[in-house]
PDB file of C-alpha atoms in Angstrom:
ATOM      1  CA  MET A 183      60.079 -13.598  31.944  1.00 68.00           C
ATOM      2  CA  PRO A 184      62.141 -11.046  33.832  1.00 77.00           C
ATOM      3  CA  PRO A 185      60.260  -8.636  36.170  1.00 77.00           C
ATOM      4  CA  ALA A 186      61.352  -5.534  34.159  1.00 74.00           C
ATOM      5  CA  ALA A 187      59.792  -6.927  30.940  1.00 70.00           C
ATOM      6  CA  ARG A 188      56.553  -7.689  32.797  1.00 73.00           C
ATOM      7  CA  ARG A 189      56.327  -4.118  34.059  1.00 72.00           C
ATOM      8  CA  ARG A 190      56.804  -2.709  30.509  1.00 71.00           C
ATOM      9  CA  LEU A 191      54.134  -5.112  29.138  1.00 66.00           C
ATOM     10  CA  ARG A 192      51.689  -3.978  31.804  1.00 70.00           C
ATOM     11  CA  ARG A 193      52.342  -0.278  31.105  1.00 68.00           C
ATOM     12  CA  CYS A 194      51.758  -0.862  27.331  1.00 61.00           C
ATOM     13  CA  ARG A 195      48.459  -2.538  27.963  1.00 62.00           C
ATOM     14  CA  ALA A 196      47.245   0.286  30.245  1.00 59.00           C
ATOM     15  CA  ASP A 197      48.070   3.000  27.682  1.00 62.00           C
ATOM     16  CA  GLU A 198      44.863   3.955  25.791  1.00 63.00           C
ATOM     17  CA  GLY A 199      45.848   7.366  24.355  1.00 62.00           C
ATOM     18  CA  GLY A 200      45.805   6.181  20.716  1.00 70.00           C
ATOM     19  CA  ALA A 201      42.368   4.500  21.120  1.00 74.00           C
ATOM     20  CA  VAL A 202      40.687   7.838  21.840  1.00 79.00           C
ATOM     21  CA  LEU A 203      42.102   9.390  18.631  1.00 83.00           C
ATOM     22  CA  LEU A 204      40.852   6.352  16.611  1.00 84.00           C
ATOM     23  CA  ILE A 205      37.307   6.719  18.119  1.00 88.00           C
ATOM     24  CA  VAL A 206      37.193  10.418  17.298  1.00 89.00           C
ATOM     25  CA  VAL A 207      38.267   9.771  13.690  1.00 91.00           C
ATOM     26  CA  PHE A 208      35.558   7.222  13.183  1.00 93.00           C
ATOM     27  CA  ALA A 209      32.981   9.524  14.801  1.00 95.00           C
ATOM     28  CA  LEU A 210      33.903  12.398  12.506  1.00 93.00           C
ATOM     29  CA  VAL A 211      33.616  10.166   9.403  1.00 90.00           C
ATOM     30  CA  ALA A 212      30.130   9.117  10.626  1.00 91.00           C
ATOM     31  CA  VAL A 213      29.085  12.783  11.246  1.00 91.00           C
ATOM     32  CA  VAL A 214      30.262  13.832   7.796  1.00 85.00           C
ATOM     33  CA  GLY A 215      28.386  10.966   6.243  1.00 83.00           C
ATOM     34  CA  MET A 216      25.192  11.973   8.094  1.00 88.00           C
ATOM     35  CA  LEU A 217      25.745  15.581   6.912  1.00 84.00           C
ATOM     36  CA  VAL A 218      26.045  14.352   3.323  1.00 81.00           C
ATOM     37  CA  LEU A 219      22.800  12.368   3.658  1.00 83.00           C
ATOM     38  CA  VAL A 220      20.813  15.150   5.284  1.00 88.00           C
ATOM     39  CA  VAL A 221      21.866  18.088   3.101  1.00 88.00           C
ATOM     40  CA  ASP A 222      22.384  16.449  -0.255  1.00 87.00           C
ATOM     41  CA  LEU A 223      19.533  14.002  -0.062  1.00 87.00           C
ATOM     42  CA  GLY A 224      17.237  16.707   1.157  1.00 88.00           C
ATOM     43  CA  SER A 225      18.145  18.985  -1.812  1.00 87.00           C
ATOM     44  CA  LEU A 226      17.594  16.001  -4.151  1.00 87.00           C
ATOM     45  CA  VAL A 227      14.133  15.307  -2.760  1.00 88.00           C
ATOM     46  CA  SER A 228      13.246  19.016  -2.915  1.00 87.00           C
ATOM     47  CA  THR A 229      14.442  19.204  -6.555  1.00 87.00           C
ATOM     48  CA  ARG A 230      12.517  16.031  -7.464  1.00 88.00           C
ATOM     49  CA  ARG A 231       9.315  17.575  -6.054  1.00 89.00           C
ATOM     50  CA  ALA A 232       9.911  20.753  -8.103  1.00 88.00           C
ATOM     51  CA  ALA A 233      10.524  18.640 -11.183  1.00 88.00           C
ATOM     52  CA  VAL A 234       7.228  16.749 -10.716  1.00 88.00           C
ATOM     53  CA  THR A 235       5.358  20.036 -10.360  1.00 88.00           C
ATOM     54  CA  ALA A 236       7.111  21.462 -13.445  1.00 87.00           C
ATOM     55  CA  ALA A 237       6.302  18.309 -15.480  1.00 88.00           C
ATOM     56  CA  ASP A 238       2.684  18.489 -14.515  1.00 87.00           C
ATOM     57  CA  ALA A 239       2.447  22.183 -15.383  1.00 87.00           C
ATOM     58  CA  ALA A 240       4.262  21.619 -18.664  1.00 87.00           C
ATOM     59  CA  ALA A 241       1.871  18.776 -19.610  1.00 86.00           C
ATOM     60  CA  LEU A 242      -1.099  21.037 -18.856  1.00 86.00           C
ATOM     61  CA  ALA A 243       0.317  23.824 -20.946  1.00 86.00           C
ATOM     62  CA  ALA A 244       1.077  21.461 -23.857  1.00 86.00           C
ATOM     63  CA  ALA A 245      -2.439  20.006 -23.578  1.00 84.00           C
ATOM     64  CA  GLN A 246      -3.977  23.397 -23.710  1.00 84.00           C
ATOM     65  CA  SER A 247      -2.015  24.216 -26.848  1.00 84.00           C
ATOM     66  CA  CYS A 248      -3.157  20.945 -28.371  1.00 81.00           C
ATOM     67  CA  PHE A 249      -6.762  21.640 -27.376  1.00 78.00           C
ATOM     68  CA  ASP A 250      -6.530  25.121 -29.019  1.00 79.00           C
ATOM     69  CA  GLY A 251      -5.405  23.339 -32.227  1.00 79.00           C
ATOM     70  CA  ASP A 252      -1.843  24.658 -31.983  1.00 80.00           C
ATOM     71  CA  ALA A 253       0.134  21.365 -32.274  1.00 81.00           C
ATOM     72  CA  ALA A 254       3.350  23.200 -33.208  1.00 83.00           C
ATOM     73  CA  GLY A 255       3.140  25.426 -30.139  1.00 84.00           C
ATOM     74  CA  ALA A 256       2.714  22.533 -27.674  1.00 84.00           C
ATOM     75  CA  PRO A 257       6.455  21.767 -27.258  1.00 86.00           C
ATOM     76  CA  VAL A 258       7.236  25.487 -26.882  1.00 86.00           C
ATOM     77  CA  ALA A 259       4.550  25.873 -24.193  1.00 85.00           C
ATOM     78  CA  ALA A 260       5.804  22.780 -22.368  1.00 86.00           C
ATOM     79  CA  GLN A 261       9.400  24.067 -22.401  1.00 85.00           C
ATOM     80  CA  GLN A 262       8.516  27.531 -21.268  1.00 86.00           C
ATOM     81  CA  LEU A 263       6.187  26.558 -18.446  1.00 84.00           C
ATOM     82  CA  GLY A 264       8.459  23.739 -17.291  1.00 83.00           C
ATOM     83  CA  LEU A 265      11.446  25.973 -17.052  1.00 84.00           C
ATOM     84  CA  ALA A 266       9.416  28.741 -15.395  1.00 85.00           C
ATOM     85  CA  ASN A 267       8.156  26.366 -12.722  1.00 83.00           C
ATOM     86  CA  LEU A 268      11.634  25.100 -11.922  1.00 81.00           C
ATOM     87  CA  GLU A 269      12.994  28.654 -11.810  1.00 82.00           C
ATOM     88  CA  ASN A 270      10.205  29.785  -9.403  1.00 80.00           C
ATOM     89  CA  SER A 271      11.160  26.886  -7.066  1.00 78.00           C
ATOM     90  CA  GLY A 272      14.794  28.112  -6.838  1.00 76.00           C
ATOM     91  CA  THR A 273      16.190  25.130  -8.688  1.00 75.00           C
ATOM     92  CA  SER A 274      19.247  25.698 -10.884  1.00 73.00           C
ATOM     93  CA  LEU A 275      18.368  25.523 -14.548  1.00 71.00           C
ATOM     94  CA  HIS A 276      21.700  24.346 -15.910  1.00 73.00           C
ATOM     95  CA  GLY A 277      21.157  21.243 -18.000  1.00 76.00           C
ATOM     96  CA  THR A 278      17.347  21.421 -17.694  1.00 81.00           C
ATOM     97  CA  THR A 279      15.129  20.225 -20.429  1.00 79.00           C
ATOM     98  CA  SER A 280      11.367  19.964 -20.801  1.00 80.00           C
ATOM     99  CA  THR A 281      10.319  17.772 -23.760  1.00 80.00           C
ATOM    100  CA  ILE A 282       7.071  16.034 -24.947  1.00 79.00           C
ATOM    101  CA  VAL A 283       7.878  12.382 -24.946  1.00 79.00           C
ATOM    102  CA  ALA A 284       4.441  11.139 -26.184  1.00 78.00           C
ATOM    103  CA  GLN A 285       1.232  12.584 -27.486  1.00 79.00           C
ATOM    104  CA  GLN A 286      -1.880  11.587 -29.343  1.00 76.00           C
ATOM    105  CA  GLY A 287      -4.670  13.645 -30.821  1.00 74.00           C
ATOM    106  CA  CYS A 288      -2.656  16.879 -30.432  1.00 76.00           C
ATOM    107  CA  GLY A 289      -4.347  19.610 -32.532  1.00 69.00           C
ATOM    108  CA  THR A 290      -6.653  17.101 -34.292  1.00 71.00           C
ATOM    109  CA  SER A 291      -9.174  16.011 -31.685  1.00 63.00           C
ATOM    110  CA  ARG A 292     -11.010  17.770 -28.893  1.00 62.00           C
ATOM    111  CA  GLU A 293     -12.577  14.517 -27.789  1.00 65.00           C
ATOM    112  CA  TYR A 294      -9.566  12.366 -26.987  1.00 69.00           C
ATOM    113  CA  GLY A 295      -5.900  12.939 -26.573  1.00 75.00           C
ATOM    114  CA  TYR A 296      -2.996  12.833 -24.161  1.00 80.00           C
ATOM    115  CA  VAL A 297       0.303  14.536 -23.736  1.00 84.00           C
ATOM    116  CA  THR A 298       3.215  13.256 -21.630  1.00 86.00           C
ATOM    117  CA  VAL A 299       6.035  15.710 -20.793  1.00 87.00           C
ATOM    118  CA  LYS A 300       9.402  14.796 -19.286  1.00 89.00           C
ATOM    119  CA  VAL A 301      11.370  17.447 -17.304  1.00 87.00           C
ATOM    120  CA  ALA A 302      15.023  16.577 -16.614  1.00 88.00           C
ATOM    121  CA  THR A 303      17.528  18.646 -14.602  1.00 87.00           C
ATOM    122  CA  ASN A 304      20.891  18.278 -12.821  1.00 86.00           C
ATOM    123  CA  GLN A 305      21.280  19.004  -9.122  1.00 85.00           C
ATOM    124  CA  ASP A 306      24.597  20.220  -7.825  1.00 84.00           C
ATOM    125  CA  LEU A 307      25.505  18.494  -4.550  1.00 84.00           C
ATOM    126  CA  TYR A 308      27.225  20.223  -1.646  1.00 84.00           C
ATOM    127  CA  PHE A 309      29.037  17.618   0.424  1.00 82.00           C
ATOM    128  CA  ALA A 310      28.973  14.597  -1.877  1.00 79.00           C
ATOM    129  CA  PRO A 311      31.994  15.877  -3.918  1.00 84.00           C
ATOM    130  CA  ILE A 312      34.040  14.796  -0.887  1.00 80.00           C
ATOM    131  CA  PHE A 313      33.246  11.251  -2.083  1.00 77.00           C
ATOM    132  CA  GLY A 314      33.611  12.089  -5.851  1.00 84.00           C
ATOM    133  CA  ILE A 315      29.937  12.782  -6.750  1.00 82.00           C
ATOM    134  CA  ASP A 316      29.480  16.329  -8.103  1.00 84.00           C
ATOM    135  CA  THR A 317      25.990  16.281  -9.632  1.00 84.00           C
ATOM    136  CA  HIS A 318      22.931  13.997  -9.826  1.00 84.00           C
ATOM    137  CA  GLY A 319      20.405  13.852 -12.616  1.00 87.00           C
ATOM    138  CA  ILE A 320      16.709  14.109 -11.719  1.00 87.00           C
ATOM    139  CA  ALA A 321      13.788  13.472 -14.094  1.00 87.00           C
ATOM    140  CA  ALA A 322       9.997  13.498 -13.745  1.00 87.00           C
ATOM    141  CA  GLU A 323       7.101  12.876 -16.128  1.00 87.00           C
ATOM    142  CA  GLY A 324       3.670  14.579 -16.168  1.00 85.00           C
ATOM    143  CA  LYS A 325       0.747  13.368 -18.149  1.00 83.00           C
ATOM    144  CA  PHE A 326      -2.537  15.036 -19.149  1.00 81.00           C
ATOM    145  CA  VAL A 327      -5.379  12.841 -20.548  1.00 78.00           C
ATOM    146  CA  GLN A 328      -8.436  14.351 -22.218  1.00 70.00           C
ATOM    147  CA  LYS A 329     -10.526  11.064 -21.859  1.00 62.00           C
ATOM    148  CA  PHE A 330     -10.260   8.384 -19.223  1.00 48.00           C
ATOM    149  CA  ARG A 331     -11.650   4.904 -19.754  1.00 48.00           C
ATOM    150  CA  GLY A 332     -13.795   5.924 -22.605  1.00 51.00           C
ATOM    151  CA  ARG A 333     -15.392   8.890 -20.785  1.00 53.00           C
ATOM    152  CA  SER A 334     -14.544  12.579 -20.980  1.00 52.00           C
ATOM    153  CA  THR A 335     -13.140  13.874 -17.752  1.00 50.00           C
ATOM    154  CA  ARG A 336     -15.467  16.374 -16.039  1.00 53.00           C
ATOM    155  CA  SER A 337     -16.788  17.485 -12.623  1.00 58.00           C
ATOM    156  CA  LEU A 338     -20.138  16.292 -11.390  1.00 62.00           C
ATOM    157  CA  SER A 339     -23.037  18.710 -11.919  1.00 67.00           C
ATOM    158  CA  THR A 340     -25.050  20.005  -8.956  1.00 73.00           C
ATOM    159  CA  ALA A 341     -27.974  17.690  -9.862  1.00 73.00           C
ATOM    160  CA  GLU A 342     -25.680  14.651  -9.941  1.00 70.00           C
ATOM    161  CA  ARG A 343     -24.205  15.602  -6.527  1.00 72.00           C
ATOM    162  CA  GLU A 344     -27.747  15.996  -5.024  1.00 77.00           C
ATOM    163  CA  GLU A 345     -28.787  12.639  -6.442  1.00 76.00           C
ATOM    164  CA  ILE A 346     -25.779  10.917  -4.897  1.00 73.00           C
ATOM    165  CA  ALA A 347     -26.383  12.686  -1.547  1.00 75.00           C
ATOM    166  CA  ALA A 348     -30.070  11.494  -1.578  1.00 75.00           C
ATOM    167  CA  ILE A 349     -29.065   7.922  -2.240  1.00 73.00           C
ATOM    168  CA  VAL A 350     -26.389   8.004   0.456  1.00 70.00           C
ATOM    169  CA  LYS A 351     -28.760   9.564   2.971  1.00 72.00           C
ATOM    170  CA  ASP A 352     -31.097   6.539   2.801  1.00 69.00           C
ATOM    171  CA  LYS A 353     -28.340   3.954   3.282  1.00 66.00           C
ATOM    172  CA  PRO A 354     -27.594   2.606   6.775  1.00 62.00           C
ATOM    173  CA  LYS A 355     -24.512   3.971   8.453  1.00 61.00           C
ATOM    174  CA  ILE A 356     -22.088   1.361   9.573  1.00 58.00           C
ATOM    175  CA  ASP A 357     -19.754   2.035  12.503  1.00 57.00           C
ATOM    176  CA  LEU A 358     -17.040  -0.535  12.977  1.00 53.00           C
ATOM    177  CA  GLU A 359     -15.036  -0.679  16.084  1.00 57.00           C
ATOM    178  CA  ILE A 360     -12.378  -3.285  16.858  1.00 56.00           C
ATOM    179  CA  ASN A 361     -11.010  -3.626  20.355  1.00 57.00           C
ATOM    180  CA  PHE A 362      -8.108  -5.788  21.374  1.00 48.00           C
TER     181      PHE A 362
END
């Protein structure tokens, strides 16, 4: 190989100007990807929490209507309270529904019954449209049960609490410590 060709080949191997540009492009893609994850995933998690709260509140409102004997008003109560909870959390309400998906004993029994409410909404995404994803659907269910395992749900009375405290007071205390 002639000496002039060798010199040109050495110069081409030593030139790294294009490599820096390639590294910067890959780093920017990674930064935008992390931005999408942080902002959009954070807003999805926040909206999911708001939907769970709204579903629980809607189930409680529907159960209250059922307990009052107003079976026809239960879906209306669930819809109103579900939407009000989502609106108070700052969530966009476009495409939001709050519906009773299952119920038993509504308006007919004060002894036993349950109501399950589903709240569904759409979350607009901020940076994900770069990748072709504009919105994401979020749904949550809330359930209210009047009886649980054959017993009515209730709080313990003061006498029951004192009885439990007396029983526990006489039991030995066990401290367990494990050292490695």
